[in-house]
Structure formats: structure tokens, C-alpha cells
Amino acid sequence: MNAGSQNAATVRDRLRAQLKDLDTLLGDVGPSDARKALVQTRTSMQAQLNAIVYPVLTLPPEVVSEIFIRTLSETRARPNVTEAPLLLCTVCSQWRTIAIFTPALWSSIELTFKFSLFGSNFLALLDLWLSRTGHHPLSLSLYYDEYTVTKNRPQVDLVVHLLLRHSHQWADVELKLPDASGFHQFKGYHYPALKALSLTHSVNTSIPPVASFTNAPSLTSVQLSAGSAADPIVLPWPQLTSLKCEALYVHDCLGLLRETTQLVEFTVYLQEGGAEIQHLPFLILPTLRSLHLLREECHMDLLQYLTLPALETLSISFENHGIPRFFAFLSRSACPLHRVIFDAWPFDQAELVKCLAAMPSLQHLKLWRPQYFTDSLLLQLADPAVLLPNLKSLELNHVYPIQFTMPALVGMLSARSNAPVRLQSFQTVLHKASMVTDPVSEICLQALVASGMKIQINYH
């Protein structure tokens, strides 16, 4: 705050305090010449207060508009007078005008429908909010449960239809409905700007196919949650590049992957069961670069049918019987893996070395609960000519029991710091009672940090 703005603030506060005192006096003084004098004094002081120019109000409207936009939360806005953008409209008439004519302020909205939301003027307020978006792309979240739709079906339908009047602006949309039948009301509309879509509902396999968003030529990213992936939702699968699914059987997952021929990123929570899988030909996905297989069930049941020649990022949990099929997957795909996250792995040391040797392009390795990380393995990792010549970061989480020593770890880090491709980052979480440190190792670690390597060793 500069001297001018500080002086204005001081004068403003003084005048407001004096006006407050005058108002108190006026309340105690009856009609008289003294009261007239007090009223004249108050009028003069109010004029002085109104004449103060606040520096922020001298900024060009386009600058204030940009400041408003940058104050918005990363989450979608809720229609609440205590939060932006409605809060900005309550400050002064100038801010209100700027806010109203800044479409980006109104282009994000979260609607969670409960009984109390359906007041007499709710639809009018929502219509006003949406009208202020102009032609700006719209990011919206819509949620209502079974109770809400049962008690308020007419109002819910009116709200949905009002939102659909702006379907041409929908860009990033999240819909949480009681079941898939609710998506029929979105059918027949055009969604030219829709790029990202998230659908959540309970499973309902008794309804016919729901082709609600097939007319969305820009849609590339979809998230299907809580039963959405295996039921009648129909989407423009061939154009998707990013897909996340929950509670999906392996058989259904393979069927979905056959449809998504342009997929670049795929995340899936697999579950056991579903239709029996007969012997199938390998499914080649030439564009898939990122694969995240979450939870521990059935991962190898899926990977044994996939060939992913472009895969760069892999996150996976292992079952005890899955190692041979994983090696076969690596050999078959010959993929340029750059980043790998292994969890719940059953490797012994020889199998781990074989696995790492099969991934020479790997740059970032993250291991959860590694069981066979020994001095012998660290010695092999110390030589990039033997294992992982391109490794840049290594993370070991929840190592227990600890089967390596601190000098061996420091030796590996020191060797990697001088390799043609330097190790830039090392993180680990260790069991404190199982790790013995020594002064020499501590000094070496400090020297590595001083040389630029990021080292973080935590204990639990």
C-alpha cells in the first residue's frame, strides 16, 4: 500500500468514526437549532467520505475483471452470496457491473440439489446466472439423489432443461444421478464444446441403451464411476483419448478397449467375476501411453491379452501368480516405459533384477512395500550399465523389513550422481527401528544434497 492509499484509508476511517459519533448524538438530540447544525455537519462529512477515491476503483475495468477471475477457486462455484462471484457483486456498484459483464466468472457452477434448494426464485436465479456466461465454455457439476427426484420431479426436470438450453456451451461436465435412466433426458442435444465428461450412477442393466452424448464431436476425456462402465451408457468411444473406469470386470474392460482405438491414457479399477473369458487374440493399442491398474485383483488377467507398444507410464499391483504373464507382456509389447509404479509385488531379488533389466528406458521408478531390496541389489543398481541406465528418480515407500544398509544405499546414490544420466531425486519411507545410520553416511548424504540431488528419507 503506497502513501496515498494509506492516507485515504486513514481519512476514511476517521470520517466513518465521526459519522458514527454524530449518529449517536442525533439520536439523543430533539428538534432544535443544534440538531440542524449536527445534520449539516453530518451531510458535509458524508460528502467528504463519498469523495474519497479508492485506488482500486481507478484501475481499468479489464484489469479488475482479470483480478476477479484470478480470485476464483479451482473448484466449481456454488450459488452462494458468501463466495465469488456473487460476493463480488455486493461490494459496490462498480464491482457489481464489472462482475456481471465478466462471463468467465459465471462459467463454472456446482449444483447439488436438495429439497431446500427449490425455493420460489431458484429457477429465475439460475437462469440469470447462466445468462451471464455469454458464450463462454461452461464447467458444471450436477448432483441429485433418489429422494430428491422422487419428491421434486417437476422442479428437477425444469432445472435440467434450463441447463440443457446451454448444452452448446458445456465443456467440462460432471453428472451424478441415481441411475442410468436419468441420462435419457440428455439425449437429442448437441454438445459441440464438450471435452470432458464424468458420469456417476448406480448400476441398472434393465434399461435399454442410453445414447445421450454421442453428439459430442470434441469429447475426448471420460470418467465412469460406480457402475457406469458396464451398463447401457453409450458414448463416442472411438474418439476418446482419456478414460477412467471403476468397478469393471476384465471381460467388459476388454470389450471397452476394443472400442476406444485412440486411447492415450487409461485408468481402471478392476473387480473379480463377470463373464468367463475364452481364449482371445492379443489386443493391440498402438496409441496407449499411460496405464493405471488400481487395486490388486485381475491385473494379469487383463495384461495377458494386451500389447501396448507405445506405453510410457505403468502403475500396477501384483498377484503372486502374475509374474510370468507380466514378463510376457513386457517382451510382447517392447514398450518404451519411462515411469513405473509397482505395488504389492511378489518378486524375489532375481525376478526383480530380470524385470528391471527388461525396462532399460525407465526414468522414474516408484516401489511400494518392496520386500527384496538388499545390498546386493543396490550394488547392481549402482552400475547403470547393468540396470536402468536412464534412471532419474527412485522412490521406495514403506520398506519393511529393511534388508539393506545405509552405506550400501549411499554408495548407490553416489555412483548414480556421477553417471551419464544422473539420478536427480531419491525418496524413501523406512521403519526407523530397523535402519542403522552412521556419521560417514550422513556426511555423504549431505554432500549429495549440496551437489543438487534431492534426497528425502522419512521414518515411521
C-alpha positions as MATLAB code, in Angstrom:
seq = 'MNAGSQNAATVRDRLRAQLKDLDTLLGDVGPSDARKALVQTRTSMQAQLNAIVYPVLTLPPEVVSEIFIRTLSETRARPNVTEAPLLLCTVCSQWRTIAIFTPALWSSIELTFKFSLFGSNFLALLDLWLSRTGHHPLSLSLYYDEYTVTKNRPQVDLVVHLLLRHSHQWADVELKLPDASGFHQFKGYHYPALKALSLTHSVNTSIPPVASFTNAPSLTSVQLSAGSAADPIVLPWPQLTSLKCEALYVHDCLGLLRETTQLVEFTVYLQEGGAEIQHLPFLILPTLRSLHLLREECHMDLLQYLTLPALETLSISFENHGIPRFFAFLSRSACPLHRVIFDAWPFDQAELVKCLAAMPSLQHLKLWRPQYFTDSLLLQLADPAVLLPNLKSLELNHVYPIQFTMPALVGMLSARSNAPVRLQSFQTVLHKASMVTDPVSEICLQALVASGMKIQINYH';
ca = [
       0.000    0.000    0.000;
       1.508    3.380   -1.022;
       1.403    6.633    0.962;
      -1.596    7.958   -0.978;
      -3.716    4.897   -0.348;
      -2.632    4.814    3.315;
      -3.692    8.469    3.733;
      -7.049    7.806    2.048;
      -7.651    4.852    4.330;
      -6.808    6.956    7.404;
      -9.173    9.763    6.375;
     -11.891    7.233    5.526;
     -11.644    5.536    8.915;
     -11.650    8.883   10.744;
     -14.720   10.123    8.873;
     -16.598    6.886    9.458;
     -15.831    7.056   13.184;
     -17.001   10.679   13.333;
     -20.187    9.853   11.430;
     -20.907    7.076   13.897;
     -20.495    9.519   16.797;
     -22.765   12.063   15.070;
     -25.440    9.441   14.529;
     -25.333    8.694   18.250;
     -25.710   12.405   19.093;
     -28.565   12.834   16.624;
     -30.384   10.039   18.357;
     -30.210   11.940   21.647;
     -30.962   15.480   20.390;
     -34.515   16.535   19.726;
     -35.673   19.100   17.132;
     -33.630   22.245   17.643;
     -31.096   24.545   16.042;
     -28.377   22.341   17.496;
     -29.833   19.320   15.701;
     -29.934   21.246   12.419;
     -26.260   22.101   12.837;
     -25.425   18.453   13.531;
     -27.346   17.357   10.425;
     -25.476   19.893    8.282;
     -22.176   18.719    9.722;
     -23.073   15.094    9.035;
     -24.073   15.906    5.455;
     -20.755   17.648    4.878;
     -18.774   14.763    6.363;
     -20.700   12.204    4.301;
     -19.904   14.201    1.166;
     -16.214   14.145    2.095;
     -16.391   10.374    2.605;
     -18.137    9.863   -0.724;
     -15.497   11.978   -2.460;
     -12.635    9.729   -1.405;
     -11.260    7.880   -4.431;
     -10.134    4.338   -3.616;
      -7.054    3.377   -5.659;
      -8.541    0.004   -6.614;
     -11.507    1.793   -8.210;
      -9.168    3.706  -10.517;
      -7.988    0.511  -12.217;
      -9.265   -0.118  -15.754;
     -12.311   -2.437  -15.758;
     -10.477   -5.073  -17.792;
      -7.744   -5.227  -15.114;
     -10.300   -5.558  -12.322;
     -12.062   -8.254  -14.350;
      -8.826  -10.232  -14.657;
      -8.195   -9.865  -10.913;
     -11.689  -11.203  -10.236;
     -11.051  -14.230  -12.436;
      -7.790  -14.993  -10.649;
      -9.534  -14.972   -7.256;
     -11.811  -17.860   -8.218;
     -11.353  -21.219   -6.531;
     -10.179  -24.202   -8.584;
     -13.413  -25.959   -7.646;
     -16.682  -25.101   -9.318;
     -18.538  -22.101   -7.907;
     -21.650  -22.568   -5.787;
     -24.552  -20.085   -5.879;
     -23.709  -18.573   -2.504;
     -23.561  -14.864   -1.593;
     -20.594  -15.529    0.696;
     -18.452  -16.749   -2.208;
     -17.334  -15.367   -5.562;
     -18.789  -14.398   -7.956;
     -21.928  -13.359   -6.018;
     -19.806  -11.943   -3.200;
     -18.050   -9.589   -5.633;
     -21.426   -8.128   -6.618;
     -22.093   -6.976   -3.047;
     -19.026   -4.740   -2.621;
     -20.008   -1.691   -4.674;
     -21.902   -0.759   -7.825;
     -18.714   -0.539   -9.917;
     -17.557   -4.025   -8.921;
     -21.057   -5.365   -9.458;
     -21.128   -4.038  -13.023;
     -17.678   -5.430  -13.807;
     -18.553   -8.823  -12.327;
     -21.850   -9.079  -14.202;
     -20.117   -8.418  -17.526;
     -17.259  -10.885  -16.937;
     -18.598  -14.179  -18.397;
     -15.679  -16.249  -17.096;
     -16.813  -15.556  -13.512;
     -20.126  -17.299  -14.145;
     -18.929  -20.113  -16.394;
     -18.396  -22.571  -13.531;
     -21.203  -23.842  -11.306;
     -21.832  -26.700   -8.883;
     -25.454  -27.705   -8.285;
     -26.211  -30.164   -5.509;
     -29.978  -30.453   -5.393;
     -31.617  -30.889   -2.039;
     -35.173  -30.144   -1.058;
     -34.256  -26.791    0.463;
     -32.786  -25.540   -2.822;
     -36.101  -25.438   -4.630;
     -37.260  -22.025   -3.492;
     -39.711  -19.935   -5.451;
     -36.996  -17.913   -7.187;
     -34.359  -20.630   -7.665;
     -35.031  -21.156  -11.376;
     -35.002  -17.415  -12.052;
     -31.682  -17.037  -10.255;
     -30.178  -19.996  -12.121;
     -31.402  -18.567  -15.428;
     -29.818  -15.208  -14.553;
     -26.539  -16.907  -13.597;
     -26.379  -18.844  -16.869;
     -27.279  -15.766  -18.928;
     -24.187  -14.035  -17.560;
     -21.936  -16.734  -19.076;
     -22.473  -15.258  -22.541;
     -20.871  -17.674  -24.988;
     -18.116  -18.755  -22.591;
     -17.468  -22.527  -22.252;
     -19.339  -23.893  -19.246;
     -17.995  -26.130  -16.472;
     -20.785  -27.618  -14.376;
     -21.476  -30.267  -11.774;
     -24.995  -31.627  -11.303;
     -25.972  -33.954   -8.468;
     -29.281  -35.176   -7.149;
     -30.239  -38.377   -5.326;
     -33.243  -40.702   -5.445;
     -35.039  -38.882   -2.627;
     -34.693  -35.521   -4.354;
     -36.001  -36.719   -7.688;
     -38.915  -38.539   -6.015;
     -40.036  -35.508   -4.024;
     -39.217  -32.835   -6.609;
     -39.508  -34.435  -10.071;
     -41.092  -31.379  -11.800;
     -38.526  -28.975  -10.343;
     -35.611  -31.278  -11.163;
     -36.800  -31.580  -14.766;
     -37.098  -27.798  -15.071;
     -33.561  -27.306  -13.766;
     -32.140  -29.930  -16.136;
     -33.978  -28.429  -19.113;
     -32.664  -24.980  -18.192;
     -29.109  -26.333  -18.143;
     -29.684  -28.090  -21.468;
     -30.629  -24.772  -23.084;
     -26.908  -24.072  -22.738;
     -25.733  -27.505  -23.944;
     -23.789  -25.811  -26.753;
     -21.568  -24.274  -24.030;
     -20.960  -27.436  -21.994;
     -17.206  -28.040  -21.881;
     -16.380  -29.891  -18.639;
     -19.365  -31.654  -17.067;
     -19.874  -33.930  -14.052;
     -23.242  -35.663  -13.648;
     -24.170  -37.730  -10.575;
     -27.621  -39.280  -10.937;
     -29.491  -42.064   -9.100;
     -29.356  -44.481  -12.060;
     -28.685  -44.591  -15.796;
     -32.321  -43.969  -16.741;
     -31.788  -40.342  -15.725;
     -29.453  -39.832  -18.668;
     -32.285  -40.225  -21.205;
     -33.201  -36.566  -20.698;
     -29.805  -35.532  -22.121;
     -30.452  -37.344  -25.399;
     -31.014  -35.404  -28.607;
     -28.951  -32.356  -27.699;
     -25.796  -31.111  -29.389;
     -22.629  -30.709  -27.310;
     -20.090  -29.120  -29.680;
     -17.796  -27.770  -26.911;
     -17.902  -30.786  -24.573;
     -14.372  -32.079  -23.951;
     -14.538  -33.795  -20.536;
     -17.409  -35.799  -19.058;
     -17.784  -37.583  -15.709;
     -20.785  -39.868  -15.107;
     -21.746  -41.491  -11.819;
     -24.833  -43.576  -11.067;
     -25.896  -46.886   -9.589;
     -25.980  -49.995  -11.765;
     -29.148  -50.564  -13.770;
     -28.800  -53.179  -16.503;
     -32.545  -53.496  -17.105;
     -32.890  -50.351  -19.199;
     -32.208  -50.042  -22.944;
     -29.022  -48.362  -24.230;
     -28.683  -44.685  -23.337;
     -27.016  -42.798  -26.195;
     -27.068  -39.364  -24.568;
     -23.697  -37.922  -25.540;
     -22.955  -39.396  -28.955;
     -23.390  -35.930  -30.495;
     -20.268  -34.525  -28.849;
     -17.564  -34.223  -31.529;
     -14.953  -32.683  -29.177;
     -15.356  -35.182  -26.336;
     -12.005  -36.845  -25.568;
     -11.948  -37.430  -21.787;
     -14.466  -39.573  -19.874;
     -14.690  -40.813  -16.292;
     -17.214  -43.520  -15.431;
     -17.794  -44.220  -11.746;
     -19.799  -46.555   -9.526;
     -21.133  -48.960  -12.089;
     -21.288  -46.699  -15.113;
     -18.903  -48.620  -17.332;
     -20.676  -51.972  -17.637;
     -24.256  -50.821  -18.244;
     -26.115  -49.207  -21.149;
     -24.334  -45.834  -21.350;
     -23.311  -45.321  -24.983;
     -20.547  -42.833  -25.762;
     -18.474  -41.939  -28.838;
     -15.801  -44.436  -27.786;
     -13.545  -44.275  -30.891;
     -12.723  -40.577  -30.358;
     -11.781  -40.824  -26.660;
      -8.144  -40.329  -25.659;
      -8.554  -40.490  -21.854;
     -10.761  -42.925  -19.939;
     -11.161  -43.787  -16.250;
     -13.488  -46.574  -15.121;
     -14.470  -48.028  -11.768;
     -15.840  -51.455  -10.821;
     -15.185  -53.042  -14.204;
     -14.908  -56.759  -14.963;
     -11.983  -57.874  -17.120;
     -14.320  -59.140  -19.859;
     -16.137  -55.783  -20.021;
     -12.832  -53.931  -19.882;
     -11.508  -55.773  -22.931;
     -14.725  -55.027  -24.798;
     -14.415  -51.353  -23.952;
     -10.782  -51.212  -25.043;
     -11.713  -52.680  -28.421;
     -13.981  -49.666  -28.938;
     -11.518  -46.996  -27.752;
      -8.999  -47.296  -30.547;
      -7.457  -43.822  -29.999;
      -6.963  -44.123  -26.243;
      -3.822  -42.461  -24.822;
      -4.496  -42.717  -21.071;
      -6.482  -45.447  -19.302;
      -7.179  -45.883  -15.574;
      -9.331  -48.742  -14.302;
     -10.460  -50.283  -11.013;
     -10.856  -53.948  -11.925;
     -13.053  -56.338   -9.988;
     -13.218  -60.101   -9.904;
     -16.042  -62.006  -11.559;
     -18.053  -61.300  -14.674;
     -18.320  -63.392  -17.812;
     -15.770  -66.136  -18.369;
     -13.008  -65.119  -20.759;
     -12.353  -67.515  -23.614;
      -9.047  -67.562  -25.469;
      -8.833  -64.259  -27.294;
      -6.317  -62.775  -29.720;
      -3.996  -60.100  -28.380;
      -5.496  -56.626  -28.384;
      -3.006  -54.098  -29.759;
      -3.487  -50.499  -28.618;
      -0.883  -48.532  -30.588;
      -1.632  -45.103  -29.046;
      -1.919  -46.002  -25.339;
       0.882  -44.273  -23.403;
      -0.384  -44.356  -19.802;
      -1.991  -47.309  -17.980;
      -3.034  -47.302  -14.315;
      -4.400  -50.583  -12.953;
      -5.780  -49.898   -9.487;
      -6.374  -52.466   -6.736;
      -4.778  -55.884   -6.746;
      -7.299  -58.154   -8.448;
      -7.212  -59.425  -12.008;
      -4.456  -57.198  -13.398;
      -2.639  -60.011  -15.152;
      -5.958  -61.354  -16.428;
      -6.143  -58.110  -18.391;
      -2.471  -57.636  -19.318;
      -2.189  -61.135  -20.774;
      -4.448  -60.014  -23.640;
      -2.840  -56.604  -24.259;
       0.029  -55.466  -26.449;
       0.984  -51.832  -25.799;
       3.937  -50.780  -27.975;
       3.718  -47.061  -27.042;
       3.294  -47.463  -23.268;
       5.368  -44.960  -21.260;
       3.687  -44.936  -17.823;
       2.517  -48.020  -15.915;
       1.025  -48.300  -12.427;
       0.195  -51.811  -11.259;
      -0.289  -54.097   -8.269;
       0.798  -57.712   -8.498;
      -0.718  -61.058   -7.629;
       1.614  -63.907   -6.704;
       0.820  -65.865   -9.853;
       1.214  -62.956  -12.246;
       4.970  -62.636  -12.750;
       5.376  -64.870  -15.847;
       2.485  -63.138  -17.584;
       3.962  -59.734  -16.772;
       7.315  -60.697  -18.284;
       5.479  -61.975  -21.361;
       3.622  -58.653  -21.600;
       6.892  -56.685  -21.476;
       8.510  -58.898  -24.091;
       5.493  -58.794  -26.385;
       4.955  -55.031  -26.142;
       8.611  -53.881  -26.251;
       7.297  -50.584  -24.895;
       9.448  -47.508  -24.074;
       8.493  -47.318  -20.394;
       9.564  -44.066  -18.714;
       7.632  -44.184  -15.434;
       6.604  -47.262  -13.404;
       4.811  -47.679  -10.079;
       4.824  -51.180   -8.561;
       2.674  -52.043   -5.551;
       2.250  -55.255   -3.548;
       4.825  -57.053   -5.609;
       5.773  -60.710   -5.087;
       9.215  -60.546   -6.775;
      12.232  -62.160   -5.248;
      15.521  -60.413   -5.979;
      16.346  -62.406   -9.115;
      12.906  -61.731  -10.582;
      13.154  -58.048   -9.745;
      16.533  -57.759  -11.476;
      15.089  -59.527  -14.509;
      12.127  -57.160  -14.508;
      14.260  -54.012  -14.227;
      16.609  -55.278  -16.918;
      13.614  -55.547  -19.237;
      12.910  -51.799  -18.847;
      16.129  -50.013  -19.932;
      14.256  -46.839  -20.930;
      12.867  -46.344  -17.411;
      13.445  -42.867  -15.929;
      11.206  -42.839  -12.852;
      10.652  -45.842  -10.561;
       8.321  -45.908   -7.551;
       8.051  -49.036   -5.401;
       5.529  -49.648   -2.653;
       6.368  -52.228    0.022;
       9.417  -53.733   -1.698;
      10.468  -56.911    0.109;
      13.774  -57.829   -1.508;
      15.713  -54.567   -1.653;
      19.147  -55.758   -0.499;
      22.758  -54.562   -0.542;
      23.323  -56.895   -3.473;
      20.535  -55.239   -5.456;
      21.832  -51.761   -4.582;
      25.256  -52.805   -5.843;
      23.749  -53.759   -9.198;
      21.722  -50.529   -9.322;
      24.929  -48.574   -8.713;
      26.101  -49.538  -12.202;
      23.898  -48.002  -14.937;
      25.485  -50.368  -17.429;
      23.836  -53.237  -15.526;
      20.397  -51.830  -14.616;
      18.300  -48.792  -15.551;
      20.814  -46.633  -17.448;
      18.300  -43.746  -17.750;
      17.043  -43.642  -14.161;
      16.391  -40.094  -12.887;
      14.230  -40.650   -9.804;
      13.754  -43.523   -7.361;
      11.131  -43.759   -4.621;
      10.818  -46.566   -2.062;
       7.764  -46.482    0.184;
       7.132  -48.454    3.372;
      10.212  -50.636    3.142;
       9.831  -53.397    5.737;
      11.627  -55.475    6.641;
      14.716  -53.471    5.685;
      17.296  -55.748    4.102;
      19.876  -53.171    3.038;
      22.348  -50.986    4.917;
      22.779  -47.229    4.824;
      26.363  -47.412    3.429;
      25.110  -49.544    0.519;
      22.326  -47.056   -0.186;
      24.728  -44.111   -0.046;
      27.130  -45.949   -2.340;
      24.412  -46.452   -4.944;
      23.326  -42.805   -4.753;
      26.921  -41.587   -5.050;
      27.584  -43.779   -8.071;
      24.374  -42.614   -9.745;
      25.235  -38.970   -9.109;
      28.240  -39.376  -11.438;
      26.503  -41.488  -14.099;
      25.982  -40.188  -17.666;
      22.283  -39.854  -16.747;
      22.356  -38.527  -13.176;
      19.913  -39.647  -10.523;
      18.146  -36.403   -9.617;
      15.790  -37.493   -6.857;
      15.583  -40.183   -4.178;
      12.768  -40.595   -1.640;
      12.044  -43.332    0.854;
       9.949  -44.141    3.896;
      11.710  -46.559    6.257;
      10.943  -48.338    9.504;
      13.085  -46.350   11.953;
      13.809  -49.222   14.341;
      15.232  -51.331   11.501;
      17.650  -48.809    9.962;
      21.041  -48.081   11.489;
      22.689  -44.841   10.383;
      26.316  -43.772   10.751;
      28.138  -40.409   10.679;
      30.011  -41.132    7.434;
      26.798  -41.950    5.574;
      25.163  -38.800    6.921;
      28.073  -36.666    5.672;
      27.897  -38.312    2.246;
      24.153  -37.696    2.023;
      24.672  -34.024    2.868;
      27.318  -33.781    0.137;
      24.930  -35.325   -2.403;
      22.241  -32.812   -1.462;
      24.767  -29.989   -1.804;
      25.611  -31.243   -5.296;
      21.964  -30.892   -6.361;
      20.406  -34.300   -5.712;
      17.016  -34.145   -3.979;
      17.069  -36.654   -1.114;
      14.200  -37.222    1.288;
      14.421  -40.014    3.884;
      11.460  -40.296    6.249;
      10.865  -42.752    9.058;
       7.745  -44.262   10.527;
];
